[in-house]
């Protein structure tokens, strides 16, 4: 892919890309005996203009992922209110206010301090904020997320926040050339969800598993993902310099 292609967002065939991603999700569901309606495709629109989001929405996509709180706020405010926004990136406590009341889900809860800030903001706005606990399944130093072995204890703590609704887990798997290498990590997250689900903790649901990106979403679907987060595969490469 050339640099000019990266810069020009207009020549990306979003409709064609969506057909391709959709077919691959469907086939992964068929291979693993899952129902297509149990997997939601989140189009990760970070850095991409509103016009490209409108193009995807015209193809029937309703779920969009953003990783910057102000960008999520601005796009939410500008676009039709039937779109559903997912906060998928690192969230600082002082920016929680931009997200609570706009996002349908925060995928990246990975510290007690952040959970407390979400609780406070959701209480002030009189709503319950659906959240996922981010787990660092591969134990990578560079990644945020709770360690697998600490996840249960963490879940039990955030279960005490009445305005935070724990819905499941999220992970960002390692960057790998061969997506098969991430199967073990997706399976580990699924196993964690099953284990914690069996404990029947009050105010804790583990129905949602947010895992799989452009490079590995088919494997994630085969291993039980209910939310896949696909950016590049829909909107093309991101350019952070423009
Ligand atoms: C950017 C991002 C994605 C999408 O990545 P692609 O490889 O472009 O599909 C998914 N999840 C998170 C948390 C991201 O930040």
PDB file of C-alpha atoms and ligand atoms in Angstrom:
ATOM      1  CA  UNK A   1       0.000   0.000   0.000  1.00  0.00           C
ATOM      2  CA  UNK A   2       1.416   3.351  -1.035  1.00  0.00           C
ATOM      3  CA  UNK A   3       1.489   6.500   1.035  1.00  0.00           C
ATOM      4  CA  UNK A   4      -0.871   8.310  -1.334  1.00  0.00           C
ATOM      5  CA  UNK A   5      -3.455   5.592  -0.842  1.00  0.00           C
ATOM      6  CA  UNK A   6      -3.158   6.107   2.898  1.00  0.00           C
ATOM      7  CA  UNK A   7      -3.792   9.814   2.582  1.00  0.00           C
ATOM      8  CA  UNK A   8      -6.699   9.597   0.189  1.00  0.00           C
ATOM      9  CA  UNK A   9      -9.600   8.304   2.211  1.00  0.00           C
ATOM     10  CA  UNK A  10     -12.052   8.729  -0.634  1.00  0.00           C
ATOM     11  CA  UNK A  11     -10.835   5.886  -2.815  1.00  0.00           C
ATOM     12  CA  UNK A  12     -11.522   3.209  -0.204  1.00  0.00           C
ATOM     13  CA  UNK A  13     -14.268   0.808  -1.302  1.00  0.00           C
ATOM     14  CA  UNK A  14     -16.096   0.737   2.023  1.00  0.00           C
ATOM     15  CA  UNK A  15     -19.147  -1.090   0.674  1.00  0.00           C
ATOM     16  CA  UNK A  16     -16.973  -3.747  -0.955  1.00  0.00           C
ATOM     17  CA  UNK A  17     -14.847  -4.137   2.168  1.00  0.00           C
ATOM     18  CA  UNK A  18     -17.959  -4.537   4.299  1.00  0.00           C
ATOM     19  CA  UNK A  19     -19.278  -7.273   2.024  1.00  0.00           C
ATOM     20  CA  UNK A  20     -15.960  -9.080   2.353  1.00  0.00           C
ATOM     21  CA  UNK A  21     -15.791  -8.741   6.156  1.00  0.00           C
ATOM     22  CA  UNK A  22     -19.432  -9.747   6.450  1.00  0.00           C
ATOM     23  CA  UNK A  23     -18.852 -12.881   4.350  1.00  0.00           C
ATOM     24  CA  UNK A  24     -15.824 -13.829   6.420  1.00  0.00           C
ATOM     25  CA  UNK A  25     -17.748 -13.411   9.685  1.00  0.00           C
ATOM     26  CA  UNK A  26     -20.576 -15.528   8.313  1.00  0.00           C
ATOM     27  CA  UNK A  27     -18.198 -18.260   7.211  1.00  0.00           C
ATOM     28  CA  UNK A  28     -16.420 -18.255  10.576  1.00  0.00           C
ATOM     29  CA  UNK A  29     -19.824 -18.637  12.253  1.00  0.00           C
ATOM     30  CA  UNK A  30     -20.655 -21.556   9.966  1.00  0.00           C
ATOM     31  CA  UNK A  31     -17.326 -23.262  10.663  1.00  0.00           C
ATOM     32  CA  UNK A  32     -17.859 -23.014  14.415  1.00  0.00           C
ATOM     33  CA  UNK A  33     -21.597 -23.707  14.585  1.00  0.00           C
ATOM     34  CA  UNK A  34     -22.441 -20.202  15.762  1.00  0.00           C
ATOM     35  CA  UNK A  35     -25.294 -17.960  14.730  1.00  0.00           C
ATOM     36  CA  UNK A  36     -24.412 -14.859  12.762  1.00  0.00           C
ATOM     37  CA  UNK A  37     -26.724 -12.720  14.892  1.00  0.00           C
ATOM     38  CA  UNK A  38     -24.654 -13.548  17.965  1.00  0.00           C
ATOM     39  CA  UNK A  39     -21.689 -11.598  16.574  1.00  0.00           C
ATOM     40  CA  UNK A  40     -21.771  -7.808  16.227  1.00  0.00           C
ATOM     41  CA  UNK A  41     -19.411  -6.134  13.806  1.00  0.00           C
ATOM     42  CA  UNK A  42     -18.026  -2.896  15.227  1.00  0.00           C
ATOM     43  CA  UNK A  43     -16.565  -0.681  12.500  1.00  0.00           C
ATOM     44  CA  UNK A  44     -13.551   1.021  14.065  1.00  0.00           C
ATOM     45  CA  UNK A  45     -13.698   4.532  12.653  1.00  0.00           C
ATOM     46  CA  UNK A  46     -10.932   6.208  14.682  1.00  0.00           C
ATOM     47  CA  UNK A  47      -9.085   8.908  12.712  1.00  0.00           C
ATOM     48  CA  UNK A  48     -11.625   8.557   9.871  1.00  0.00           C
ATOM     49  CA  UNK A  49     -13.940  11.367   8.778  1.00  0.00           C
ATOM     50  CA  UNK A  50     -17.664  11.505   9.358  1.00  0.00           C
ATOM     51  CA  UNK A  51     -18.260  11.051   5.612  1.00  0.00           C
ATOM     52  CA  UNK A  52     -16.750   7.556   5.729  1.00  0.00           C
ATOM     53  CA  UNK A  53     -18.890   6.665   8.746  1.00  0.00           C
ATOM     54  CA  UNK A  54     -21.965   7.803   6.828  1.00  0.00           C
ATOM     55  CA  UNK A  55     -20.976   5.539   3.945  1.00  0.00           C
ATOM     56  CA  UNK A  56     -20.705   2.558   6.304  1.00  0.00           C
ATOM     57  CA  UNK A  57     -23.980   3.481   8.019  1.00  0.00           C
ATOM     58  CA  UNK A  58     -25.678   3.550   4.606  1.00  0.00           C
ATOM     59  CA  UNK A  59     -24.594  -0.094   4.249  1.00  0.00           C
ATOM     60  CA  UNK A  60     -26.390  -0.944   7.480  1.00  0.00           C
ATOM     61  CA  UNK A  61     -23.543  -0.654   9.980  1.00  0.00           C
ATOM     62  CA  UNK A  62     -24.764   0.798  13.277  1.00  0.00           C
ATOM     63  CA  UNK A  63     -21.881   0.055  15.648  1.00  0.00           C
ATOM     64  CA  UNK A  64     -18.737   2.165  15.547  1.00  0.00           C
ATOM     65  CA  UNK A  65     -15.581   2.066  17.643  1.00  0.00           C
ATOM     66  CA  UNK A  66     -13.459   5.008  18.695  1.00  0.00           C
ATOM     67  CA  UNK A  67     -10.403   5.198  20.915  1.00  0.00           C
ATOM     68  CA  UNK A  68     -10.266   8.930  21.680  1.00  0.00           C
ATOM     69  CA  UNK A  69     -12.922  10.346  24.010  1.00  0.00           C
ATOM     70  CA  UNK A  70     -13.211  13.748  22.331  1.00  0.00           C
ATOM     71  CA  UNK A  71     -13.370  12.193  18.880  1.00  0.00           C
ATOM     72  CA  UNK A  72     -16.173   9.904  20.061  1.00  0.00           C
ATOM     73  CA  UNK A  73     -17.981  12.912  21.527  1.00  0.00           C
ATOM     74  CA  UNK A  74     -17.651  14.988  18.350  1.00  0.00           C
ATOM     75  CA  UNK A  75     -18.784  12.191  16.044  1.00  0.00           C
ATOM     76  CA  UNK A  76     -21.657  11.248  18.348  1.00  0.00           C
ATOM     77  CA  UNK A  77     -22.840  14.839  18.461  1.00  0.00           C
ATOM     78  CA  UNK A  78     -22.630  15.274  14.703  1.00  0.00           C
ATOM     79  CA  UNK A  79     -24.145  12.004  13.476  1.00  0.00           C
ATOM     80  CA  UNK A  80     -27.656  10.494  13.712  1.00  0.00           C
ATOM     81  CA  UNK A  81     -28.539   9.156  17.141  1.00  0.00           C
ATOM     82  CA  UNK A  82     -29.332   5.635  15.976  1.00  0.00           C
ATOM     83  CA  UNK A  83     -25.594   4.933  15.668  1.00  0.00           C
ATOM     84  CA  UNK A  84     -24.003   3.097  18.595  1.00  0.00           C
ATOM     85  CA  UNK A  85     -20.594   4.189  19.819  1.00  0.00           C
ATOM     86  CA  UNK A  86     -18.097   1.901  21.515  1.00  0.00           C
ATOM     87  CA  UNK A  87     -15.193   3.299  23.503  1.00  0.00           C
ATOM     88  CA  UNK A  88     -12.386   0.852  22.779  1.00  0.00           C
ATOM     89  CA  UNK A  89      -9.223   2.741  23.726  1.00  0.00           C
ATOM     90  CA  UNK A  90      -7.364   3.812  26.817  1.00  0.00           C
ATOM     91  CA  UNK A  91      -9.550   6.157  28.794  1.00  0.00           C
ATOM     92  CA  UNK A  92      -8.228   8.743  31.212  1.00  0.00           C
ATOM     93  CA  UNK A  93     -10.324   9.530  34.234  1.00  0.00           C
ATOM     94  CA  UNK A  94     -10.737  13.200  33.371  1.00  0.00           C
ATOM     95  CA  UNK A  95     -12.202  12.261  29.979  1.00  0.00           C
ATOM     96  CA  UNK A  96     -14.835   9.838  31.209  1.00  0.00           C
ATOM     97  CA  UNK A  97     -17.346  12.701  31.043  1.00  0.00           C
ATOM     98  CA  UNK A  98     -17.165  12.759  27.242  1.00  0.00           C
ATOM     99  CA  UNK A  99     -18.035   9.100  26.957  1.00  0.00           C
ATOM    100  CA  UNK A 100     -20.619   8.328  29.648  1.00  0.00           C
ATOM    101  CA  UNK A 101     -24.003   9.244  28.196  1.00  0.00           C
ATOM    102  CA  UNK A 102     -22.770   8.850  24.609  1.00  0.00           C
ATOM    103  CA  UNK A 103     -21.127   5.439  24.298  1.00  0.00           C
ATOM    104  CA  UNK A 104     -23.238   2.292  24.525  1.00  0.00           C
ATOM    105  CA  UNK A 105     -20.275   0.447  25.998  1.00  0.00           C
ATOM    106  CA  UNK A 106     -16.807   1.098  27.380  1.00  0.00           C
ATOM    107  CA  UNK A 107     -14.601  -1.850  26.374  1.00  0.00           C
ATOM    108  CA  UNK A 108     -11.448  -0.746  28.139  1.00  0.00           C
ATOM    109  CA  UNK A 109     -11.990  -0.807  31.889  1.00  0.00           C
ATOM    110  CA  UNK A 110      -8.627  -1.836  33.248  1.00  0.00           C
ATOM    111  CA  UNK A 111      -8.141  -0.075  36.571  1.00  0.00           C
ATOM    112  CA  UNK A 112     -10.137   0.500  39.720  1.00  0.00           C
ATOM    113  CA  UNK A 113      -9.530   4.236  39.497  1.00  0.00           C
ATOM    114  CA  UNK A 114     -11.092   4.335  36.037  1.00  0.00           C
ATOM    115  CA  UNK A 115     -14.029   2.208  37.212  1.00  0.00           C
ATOM    116  CA  UNK A 116     -14.570   4.647  40.099  1.00  0.00           C
ATOM    117  CA  UNK A 117     -14.568   7.597  37.712  1.00  0.00           C
ATOM    118  CA  UNK A 118     -17.113   5.865  35.458  1.00  0.00           C
ATOM    119  CA  UNK A 119     -19.270   5.048  38.481  1.00  0.00           C
ATOM    120  CA  UNK A 120     -19.238   8.665  39.592  1.00  0.00           C
ATOM    121  CA  UNK A 121     -20.051  10.082  36.161  1.00  0.00           C
ATOM    122  CA  UNK A 122     -22.790   7.516  35.504  1.00  0.00           C
ATOM    123  CA  UNK A 123     -24.334   8.225  38.913  1.00  0.00           C
ATOM    124  CA  UNK A 124     -24.305  11.966  38.195  1.00  0.00           C
ATOM    125  CA  UNK A 125     -26.028  11.332  34.868  1.00  0.00           C
ATOM    126  CA  UNK A 126     -28.398   8.836  36.451  1.00  0.00           C
ATOM    127  CA  UNK A 127     -27.600   5.926  34.144  1.00  0.00           C
ATOM    128  CA  UNK A 128     -25.889   2.544  34.242  1.00  0.00           C
ATOM    129  CA  UNK A 129     -22.834   2.318  32.033  1.00  0.00           C
ATOM    130  CA  UNK A 130     -22.278  -1.030  30.287  1.00  0.00           C
ATOM    131  CA  UNK A 131     -18.599  -1.939  30.566  1.00  0.00           C
ATOM    132  CA  UNK A 132     -16.160  -4.653  29.617  1.00  0.00           C
ATOM    133  CA  UNK A 133     -13.050  -5.502  31.587  1.00  0.00           C
ATOM    134  CA  UNK A 134      -9.968  -5.368  29.411  1.00  0.00           C
ATOM    135  CA  UNK A 135      -7.695  -8.345  29.926  1.00  0.00           C
ATOM    136  CA  UNK A 136      -4.080  -8.545  28.851  1.00  0.00           C
ATOM    137  CA  UNK A 137      -4.347 -12.180  27.831  1.00  0.00           C
ATOM    138  CA  UNK A 138      -0.838 -12.562  26.486  1.00  0.00           C
ATOM    139  CA  UNK A 139       0.777 -10.701  29.387  1.00  0.00           C
ATOM    140  CA  UNK A 140       2.437  -8.176  27.085  1.00  0.00           C
ATOM    141  CA  UNK A 141       4.309  -5.381  28.875  1.00  0.00           C
ATOM    142  CA  UNK A 142       3.233  -2.855  26.272  1.00  0.00           C
ATOM    143  CA  UNK A 143      -0.478  -3.460  26.734  1.00  0.00           C
ATOM    144  CA  UNK A 144      -2.945  -2.257  29.293  1.00  0.00           C
ATOM    145  CA  UNK A 145      -5.436  -4.664  30.769  1.00  0.00           C
ATOM    146  CA  UNK A 146      -5.855  -6.788  33.848  1.00  0.00           C
ATOM    147  CA  UNK A 147      -3.737  -9.931  34.079  1.00  0.00           C
ATOM    148  CA  UNK A 148      -5.746 -13.122  33.612  1.00  0.00           C
ATOM    149  CA  UNK A 149      -4.999 -14.297  37.130  1.00  0.00           C
ATOM    150  CA  UNK A 150      -6.210 -11.002  38.635  1.00  0.00           C
ATOM    151  CA  UNK A 151      -9.401 -10.792  36.617  1.00  0.00           C
ATOM    152  CA  UNK A 152     -11.768 -12.445  39.081  1.00  0.00           C
ATOM    153  CA  UNK A 153     -10.705 -10.262  41.972  1.00  0.00           C
ATOM    154  CA  UNK A 154     -11.036  -7.169  39.777  1.00  0.00           C
ATOM    155  CA  UNK A 155     -14.488  -8.177  38.579  1.00  0.00           C
ATOM    156  CA  UNK A 156     -15.625  -8.681  42.170  1.00  0.00           C
ATOM    157  CA  UNK A 157     -14.512  -5.159  43.062  1.00  0.00           C
ATOM    158  CA  UNK A 158     -16.231  -3.415  40.150  1.00  0.00           C
ATOM    159  CA  UNK A 159     -19.369  -5.491  40.743  1.00  0.00           C
ATOM    160  CA  UNK A 160     -19.885  -3.280  43.785  1.00  0.00           C
ATOM    161  CA  UNK A 161     -20.396  -0.164  41.653  1.00  0.00           C
ATOM    162  CA  UNK A 162     -24.147   0.191  41.124  1.00  0.00           C
ATOM    163  CA  UNK A 163     -23.889   2.460  38.063  1.00  0.00           C
ATOM    164  CA  UNK A 164     -21.402   0.283  36.251  1.00  0.00           C
ATOM    165  CA  UNK A 165     -22.817  -2.722  34.472  1.00  0.00           C
ATOM    166  CA  UNK A 166     -20.210  -5.418  33.889  1.00  0.00           C
ATOM    167  CA  UNK A 167     -21.060  -7.164  30.615  1.00  0.00           C
ATOM    168  CA  UNK A 168     -17.984  -9.227  29.803  1.00  0.00           C
ATOM    169  CA  UNK A 169     -14.395  -9.027  28.665  1.00  0.00           C
ATOM    170  CA  UNK A 170     -12.305  -7.413  25.983  1.00  0.00           C
ATOM    171  CA  UNK A 171      -8.788  -8.082  24.785  1.00  0.00           C
ATOM    172  CA  UNK A 172      -6.346  -6.725  22.254  1.00  0.00           C
ATOM    173  CA  UNK A 173      -4.399  -9.786  21.166  1.00  0.00           C
ATOM    174  CA  UNK A 174      -0.739  -9.521  20.115  1.00  0.00           C
ATOM    175  CA  UNK A 175       0.123  -8.301  16.673  1.00  0.00           C
ATOM    176  CA  UNK A 176       0.997 -11.445  14.725  1.00  0.00           C
ATOM    177  CA  UNK A 177       1.513 -12.378  11.092  1.00  0.00           C
ATOM    178  CA  UNK A 178      -0.310 -15.665  11.503  1.00  0.00           C
ATOM    179  CA  UNK A 179      -3.707 -15.125  13.198  1.00  0.00           C
ATOM    180  CA  UNK A 180      -3.771 -18.789  14.270  1.00  0.00           C
ATOM    181  CA  UNK A 181      -1.222 -17.805  16.899  1.00  0.00           C
ATOM    182  CA  UNK A 182      -3.897 -15.775  18.672  1.00  0.00           C
ATOM    183  CA  UNK A 183      -6.358 -18.625  18.945  1.00  0.00           C
ATOM    184  CA  UNK A 184      -4.912 -19.650  22.288  1.00  0.00           C
ATOM    185  CA  UNK A 185      -5.450 -16.126  23.657  1.00  0.00           C
ATOM    186  CA  UNK A 186      -9.033 -15.886  22.440  1.00  0.00           C
ATOM    187  CA  UNK A 187      -9.714 -19.275  23.956  1.00  0.00           C
ATOM    188  CA  UNK A 188      -8.202 -18.135  27.255  1.00  0.00           C
ATOM    189  CA  UNK A 189     -10.546 -15.144  27.353  1.00  0.00           C
ATOM    190  CA  UNK A 190     -13.529 -17.343  26.577  1.00  0.00           C
ATOM    191  CA  UNK A 191     -12.516 -19.756  29.343  1.00  0.00           C
ATOM    192  CA  UNK A 192     -12.212 -16.853  31.775  1.00  0.00           C
ATOM    193  CA  UNK A 193     -15.736 -15.719  30.884  1.00  0.00           C
ATOM    194  CA  UNK A 194     -17.086 -19.240  31.398  1.00  0.00           C
ATOM    195  CA  UNK A 195     -15.293 -19.580  34.762  1.00  0.00           C
ATOM    196  CA  UNK A 196     -16.519 -16.246  36.057  1.00  0.00           C
ATOM    197  CA  UNK A 197     -20.010 -16.820  34.709  1.00  0.00           C
ATOM    198  CA  UNK A 198     -20.256 -19.990  36.793  1.00  0.00           C
ATOM    199  CA  UNK A 199     -19.571 -18.023  39.971  1.00  0.00           C
ATOM    200  CA  UNK A 200     -22.853 -16.097  39.624  1.00  0.00           C
ATOM    201  CA  UNK A 201     -21.494 -12.855  41.028  1.00  0.00           C
ATOM    202  CA  UNK A 202     -24.189 -10.226  41.654  1.00  0.00           C
ATOM    203  CA  UNK A 203     -24.249  -7.411  39.079  1.00  0.00           C
ATOM    204  CA  UNK A 204     -21.836  -9.307  36.799  1.00  0.00           C
ATOM    205  CA  UNK A 205     -22.676 -10.582  33.347  1.00  0.00           C
ATOM    206  CA  UNK A 206     -20.135 -12.172  31.055  1.00  0.00           C
ATOM    207  CA  UNK A 207     -22.162 -12.493  27.887  1.00  0.00           C
ATOM    208  CA  UNK A 208     -19.967 -10.244  25.788  1.00  0.00           C
ATOM    209  CA  UNK A 209     -16.509 -11.049  24.463  1.00  0.00           C
ATOM    210  CA  UNK A 210     -14.916  -8.227  22.502  1.00  0.00           C
ATOM    211  CA  UNK A 211     -12.020  -9.760  20.606  1.00  0.00           C
ATOM    212  CA  UNK A 212     -10.649  -9.904  17.085  1.00  0.00           C
ATOM    213  CA  UNK A 213      -9.441  -7.124  14.775  1.00  0.00           C
ATOM    214  CA  UNK A 214      -8.721  -6.913  11.057  1.00  0.00           C
ATOM    215  CA  UNK A 215      -5.905  -9.457  11.209  1.00  0.00           C
ATOM    216  CA  UNK A 216      -7.570 -12.091  13.341  1.00  0.00           C
ATOM    217  CA  UNK A 217     -11.352 -11.584  13.626  1.00  0.00           C
ATOM    218  CA  UNK A 218     -12.227 -14.893  11.975  1.00  0.00           C
ATOM    219  CA  UNK A 219     -10.267 -16.839  14.572  1.00  0.00           C
ATOM    220  CA  UNK A 220     -11.872 -14.719  17.307  1.00  0.00           C
ATOM    221  CA  UNK A 221     -15.352 -15.539  15.982  1.00  0.00           C
ATOM    222  CA  UNK A 222     -14.497 -19.233  15.900  1.00  0.00           C
ATOM    223  CA  UNK A 223     -13.453 -18.944  19.562  1.00  0.00           C
ATOM    224  CA  UNK A 224     -16.593 -17.159  20.716  1.00  0.00           C
ATOM    225  CA  UNK A 225     -16.273 -13.420  20.080  1.00  0.00           C
ATOM    226  CA  UNK A 226     -19.596 -11.583  20.328  1.00  0.00           C
ATOM    227  CA  UNK A 227     -18.093  -8.228  19.310  1.00  0.00           C
ATOM    228  CA  UNK A 228     -15.366  -7.919  16.670  1.00  0.00           C
ATOM    229  CA  UNK A 229     -13.580  -4.603  16.155  1.00  0.00           C
ATOM    230  CA  UNK A 230     -12.546  -4.117  12.542  1.00  0.00           C
ATOM    231  CA  UNK A 231     -10.967  -0.874  11.356  1.00  0.00           C
ATOM    232  CA  UNK A 232      -8.422  -1.218   8.560  1.00  0.00           C
ATOM    233  CA  UNK A 233     -10.373  -4.010   6.893  1.00  0.00           C
ATOM    234  CA  UNK A 234     -13.306  -1.635   6.389  1.00  0.00           C
ATOM    235  CA  UNK A 235     -11.915   1.889   6.171  1.00  0.00           C
ATOM    236  CA  UNK A 236      -8.385   1.221   4.893  1.00  0.00           C
ATOM    237  CA  UNK A 237      -5.087   2.108   6.512  1.00  0.00           C
ATOM    238  CA  UNK A 238      -5.001   4.865   9.073  1.00  0.00           C
ATOM    239  CA  UNK A 239      -2.759   7.848   8.627  1.00  0.00           C
ATOM    240  CA  UNK A 240      -1.820   9.542  11.874  1.00  0.00           C
ATOM    241  CA  UNK A 241       0.115  12.356  10.185  1.00  0.00           C
ATOM    242  CA  UNK A 242      -2.748  14.227   8.577  1.00  0.00           C
TER     243      UNK A 242
HETATM  244  C1  LIG B   1      -7.645   0.413  16.225  1.00  0.00           C
HETATM  245  C2  LIG B   1      -8.239  -0.656  17.047  1.00  0.00           C
HETATM  246  C3  LIG B   1      -8.912  -1.743  16.446  1.00  0.00           C
HETATM  247  C4  LIG B   1      -9.019  -1.938  14.949  1.00  0.00           C
HETATM  248  O1  LIG B   1      -7.780  -2.325  14.441  1.00  0.00           O
HETATM  249  P1  LIG B   1      -7.653  -2.826  12.909  1.00  0.00           P
HETATM  250  O2  LIG B   1      -6.428  -3.674  12.929  1.00  0.00           O
HETATM  251  O3  LIG B   1      -7.499  -1.596  12.098  1.00  0.00           O
HETATM  252  O4  LIG B   1      -8.867  -3.585  12.583  1.00  0.00           O
HETATM  253  C5  LIG B   1      -9.482  -2.687  17.289  1.00  0.00           C
HETATM  254  N1  LIG B   1      -9.402  -2.588  18.617  1.00  0.00           N
HETATM  255  C6  LIG B   1      -8.775  -1.565  19.231  1.00  0.00           C
HETATM  256  C7  LIG B   1      -8.745  -1.523  20.708  1.00  0.00           C
HETATM  257  C8  LIG B   1      -8.174  -0.577  18.475  1.00  0.00           C
HETATM  258  O5  LIG B   1      -7.545   0.433  19.088  1.00  0.00           O
END
